[in-house]
Short mmCIF file of C-alpha atoms in Angstrom, two decimals:
data_model
loop_
_atom_site.label_atom_id
_atom_site.label_comp_id
_atom_site.label_asym_id
_atom_site.label_seq_id
_atom_site.Cartn_x
_atom_site.Cartn_y
_atom_site.Cartn_z
CA LEU A 19 26.99 -48.21 5.14
CA LEU A 20 26.50 -46.28 1.91
CA CYS A 21 27.45 -49.30 -0.17
CA GLY A 22 24.90 -51.60 1.44
CA ILE A 23 25.58 -54.86 3.29
CA SER A 24 26.80 -58.23 2.08
CA SER A 25 24.49 -61.21 1.80
CA GLU A 26 26.45 -63.00 4.56
CA SER A 27 25.60 -60.43 7.24
CA GLN A 28 22.22 -58.86 7.82
CA THR A 29 23.50 -56.40 10.44
CA PRO A 30 24.64 -53.08 9.00
CA PRO A 31 27.87 -51.60 10.30
CA THR A 32 27.65 -49.09 13.13
CA LEU A 33 28.31 -45.48 12.26
CA GLU A 34 30.17 -43.92 15.15
CA LEU A 35 30.35 -40.14 15.47
CA PRO A 36 32.62 -38.36 17.94
CA ILE A 37 30.79 -37.23 21.08
CA PRO A 38 31.04 -33.45 21.50
CA ASP A 39 32.75 -32.09 24.58
CA LEU A 40 29.83 -30.70 26.60
CA SER A 41 32.16 -29.09 29.11
CA ILE A 42 32.97 -26.27 26.69
CA ALA A 43 30.87 -23.18 27.44
CA THR A 44 28.78 -21.81 24.57
CA THR A 45 27.70 -18.24 23.98
CA THR A 46 24.74 -16.74 22.15
CA THR A 47 25.12 -13.81 19.78
CA TYR A 48 22.39 -11.72 18.16
CA ASP A 49 22.35 -10.36 14.65
CA ILE A 50 20.02 -7.37 14.15
CA ASP A 51 19.37 -7.00 10.43
CA SER A 52 16.58 -4.40 10.62
CA PHE A 53 14.62 -2.21 13.00
CA ILE A 54 11.84 0.36 12.87
CA ALA A 55 11.04 3.30 15.13
CA LYS A 56 8.01 5.55 15.53
CA VAL A 57 8.81 9.20 16.21
CA LYS A 58 6.68 12.30 16.64
CA CYS A 59 9.20 14.96 15.63
CA LEU A 60 11.89 15.41 12.99
CA SER A 61 14.34 16.42 15.71
CA VAL A 62 15.15 12.72 16.06
CA ALA A 63 17.58 13.38 13.20
CA SER A 64 20.04 15.32 15.35
CA LYS A 65 22.67 15.29 12.59
CA GLY A 66 20.21 16.45 9.97
CA VAL A 67 18.06 14.89 7.29
CA ARG A 68 18.31 14.76 3.51
CA VAL A 69 14.84 15.63 2.25
CA GLN A 70 13.19 14.70 -1.04
CA PHE A 71 10.50 17.26 -1.89
CA THR A 72 9.03 15.09 -4.66
CA PRO A 73 9.05 11.62 -3.10
CA SER A 74 8.80 8.58 -5.33
CA SER A 75 6.05 6.07 -4.55
CA GLN A 76 8.47 3.30 -5.49
CA LYS A 77 10.17 3.83 -2.13
CA ASN A 78 6.99 3.14 -0.17
CA ILE A 79 6.91 0.25 2.27
CA SER A 80 5.42 -2.58 0.23
CA SER A 81 6.08 -5.63 2.41
CA ASP A 82 4.48 -6.58 5.71
CA VAL A 83 6.52 -5.30 8.67
CA HIS A 84 4.13 -6.99 11.14
CA LEU A 85 3.08 -3.70 12.73
CA PHE A 86 -0.39 -2.19 12.94
CA SER A 87 -1.87 1.23 13.64
CA LYS A 88 -5.27 2.06 15.09
CA ILE A 89 -7.49 4.05 12.73
CA GLU A 90 -10.98 5.29 13.55
CA GLU A 91 -13.59 4.41 10.94
CA ARG A 92 -17.05 6.00 11.01
CA LEU A 93 -19.76 3.50 10.13
CA ALA A 94 -23.04 4.20 8.32
CA SER A 95 -24.83 4.00 11.66
CA GLY A 96 -22.76 6.91 12.93
CA LYS A 97 -20.75 4.80 15.33
CA VAL A 98 -16.97 4.93 15.33
CA HIS A 99 -15.14 1.65 14.83
CA VAL A 100 -11.44 1.36 15.64
CA ARG A 101 -9.69 -0.79 13.07
CA GLN A 102 -6.21 -2.30 13.25
CA VAL A 103 -4.63 -1.53 9.88
CA PRO A 104 -1.28 -2.98 8.76
CA LEU A 105 1.33 -0.24 8.65
CA HIS A 106 2.22 -0.82 5.00
CA HIS A 107 -1.44 -0.32 4.00
CA ILE A 108 -1.67 3.19 5.48
CA PRO A 109 -1.04 6.04 3.00
CA HIS A 110 2.51 7.29 3.46
CA PHE A 111 5.45 8.72 1.56
CA TYR A 112 9.22 8.72 1.71
CA LEU A 113 10.43 12.07 3.07
CA GLY A 114 14.15 11.32 2.94
CA HIS A 115 16.80 9.67 5.07
CA LEU A 116 18.83 10.51 8.12
CA THR A 117 22.16 12.08 7.24
CA SER A 118 23.94 9.69 9.59
CA SER A 119 23.02 6.70 7.41
CA LEU A 120 21.58 5.95 3.97
CA TYR A 121 19.90 2.93 5.51
CA LEU A 122 17.65 4.92 7.85
CA PRO A 123 14.78 6.14 5.64
CA LEU A 124 12.21 8.55 7.02
CA TYR A 125 8.51 8.09 6.21
CA VAL A 126 5.49 10.28 6.90
CA PHE A 127 2.20 8.43 7.49
CA LEU A 128 -1.16 10.04 6.80
CA PRO A 129 -3.77 7.81 8.49
CA GLY A 130 -6.50 10.35 7.78
CA LEU A 131 -6.27 9.44 4.07
CA TRP A 132 -6.85 5.74 4.69
CA GLN A 133 -10.06 4.36 3.23
CA LYS A 134 -11.36 0.84 3.47
CA ASN A 135 -12.21 0.65 -0.23
CA LEU A 136 -8.60 1.44 -1.20
CA GLY A 137 -7.47 -1.97 0.01
CA THR A 138 -3.70 -2.27 0.11
CA ASN A 139 -3.02 0.95 -1.81
CA SER A 140 -0.67 3.06 0.33
CA TYR A 141 0.25 5.70 -2.25
CA VAL A 142 -0.37 9.40 -1.63
CA ALA A 143 -1.71 11.34 -4.60
CA ASN A 144 0.32 14.27 -5.93
CA GLN A 145 -2.54 16.57 -4.94
CA HIS A 146 -2.11 15.67 -1.27
CA LEU A 147 1.68 15.73 -1.51
CA GLN A 148 1.54 19.22 -2.97
CA GLN A 149 -0.74 20.42 -0.16
CA TRP A 150 1.52 18.89 2.49
CA MET A 151 4.62 20.51 1.00
CA ASP A 152 3.24 23.89 -0.12
CA ILE A 153 0.93 24.60 2.82
CA GLY A 154 2.87 23.02 5.68
CA PHE A 155 6.43 21.84 5.19
CA ILE A 156 8.05 24.34 2.82
CA PRO A 157 6.58 27.52 4.44
CA SER A 158 7.83 26.28 7.82
CA ILE A 159 11.30 25.73 6.37
CA LEU A 160 11.32 29.24 4.89
CA GLN A 161 10.36 30.66 8.27
CA HIS A 162 13.00 28.91 10.37
CA CYS A 163 16.00 28.40 8.07
CA PRO A 164 18.49 31.17 7.20
CA PRO A 165 18.78 32.55 3.64
CA ASP A 166 22.04 30.71 2.90
CA ILE A 167 20.15 27.41 3.24
CA VAL A 168 16.86 28.49 1.68
CA GLN A 169 18.56 29.68 -1.51
CA HIS A 170 19.43 26.07 -2.39
CA LEU A 171 15.94 24.67 -1.78
CA PRO A 172 12.93 24.46 -4.11
CA LEU A 173 10.23 26.92 -3.07
CA SER A 174 7.28 24.75 -4.08
CA PHE A 175 6.28 21.19 -4.89
CA ALA A 176 5.93 22.12 -8.57
CA SER A 177 9.43 23.61 -8.64
CA ALA A 178 10.89 20.51 -7.01
CA SER A 179 9.05 18.30 -9.50
CA MET A 180 10.46 20.23 -12.47
CA ASN A 181 13.98 19.85 -11.08
CA THR A 182 13.44 16.13 -10.59
CA PHE A 183 12.42 15.49 -14.20
CA ALA A 184 14.53 18.20 -15.88
CA ARG A 185 17.33 15.84 -16.89
CA GLY A 186 14.89 13.35 -18.37
CA ARG A 187 13.22 16.02 -20.47
CA GLU A 188 16.57 17.29 -21.73
CA LEU A 189 17.65 13.79 -22.71
CA GLY A 190 14.27 13.25 -24.31
CA ILE A 191 15.02 15.99 -26.83
CA GLN A 192 17.80 13.81 -28.22
CA ASN A 193 16.26 10.42 -27.51
CA ARG A 194 12.47 10.14 -27.61
CA GLU A 195 12.51 6.70 -26.01
CA VAL A 196 13.66 8.05 -22.64
CA TYR A 197 11.57 11.23 -22.65
CA GLY A 198 9.99 11.71 -19.22
CA ALA A 199 11.45 8.43 -17.95
CA LYS A 200 14.59 9.78 -16.30
CA ARG A 201 14.02 10.84 -12.73
CA GLN A 202 16.74 12.34 -10.56
CA GLU A 203 16.51 11.37 -6.90
CA LEU A 204 17.35 14.84 -5.60
CA HIS A 205 17.86 15.28 -1.86
CA TYR A 206 18.37 18.53 0.04
CA PHE A 207 20.14 18.75 3.38
CA LEU A 208 18.39 20.27 6.41
CA SER A 209 20.47 20.74 9.54
CA GLY A 210 19.28 19.09 12.72
CA ARG A 211 19.23 22.40 14.58
CA TYR A 212 16.20 23.60 12.57
CA LEU A 213 14.15 20.41 12.48
CA LYS A 214 12.35 20.80 15.81
CA PRO A 215 10.95 24.31 15.17
CA ILE A 216 10.09 23.34 11.59
CA TRP A 217 8.02 20.38 12.74
CA GLN A 218 6.42 22.16 15.70
CA ASP A 219 5.36 25.03 13.46
CA MET A 220 3.66 22.55 11.11
CA ILE A 221 1.62 20.78 13.75
#
């Protein structure tokens, strides 16, 4: 058939394929390659969470996950309009990941910071990150965690930031090309037993 037909015969040869045995039972299997969950408390991480006190915006959700969140928008007329905003367009930051798996990142969403004129920008400014850490998260950790845990944690957003970029600054003394470019992705472990009171104290 692939070589064509001869001039003597105008009928191409018949290509016969074996007929499958339909009596054999078939099964269906499912492959889950990703999932997402919405939680209201850090206690979901029963085995603990590894926190990053100076989250990098490069870890933000940048692709469409086909989920939306309702955000109230006040119009010039004074009326409130509820808008469906794609999840990856809402300002958020990477808080860390569950200790049980590196592939279960934990994000904090701040819908109150969303503005229509920002478009698809989902980054949270350092000013707001510092307020969230220094006014809410870190004081709550200091209140509920014992001293043997607190002694290993940064006591402020500024302190955590200095630790994150310390190695880059030290290398920059010897090599100007990498000054300020080296960032250490430092994570600090918080046991699951303290996460519920920490979060409840914040809200």
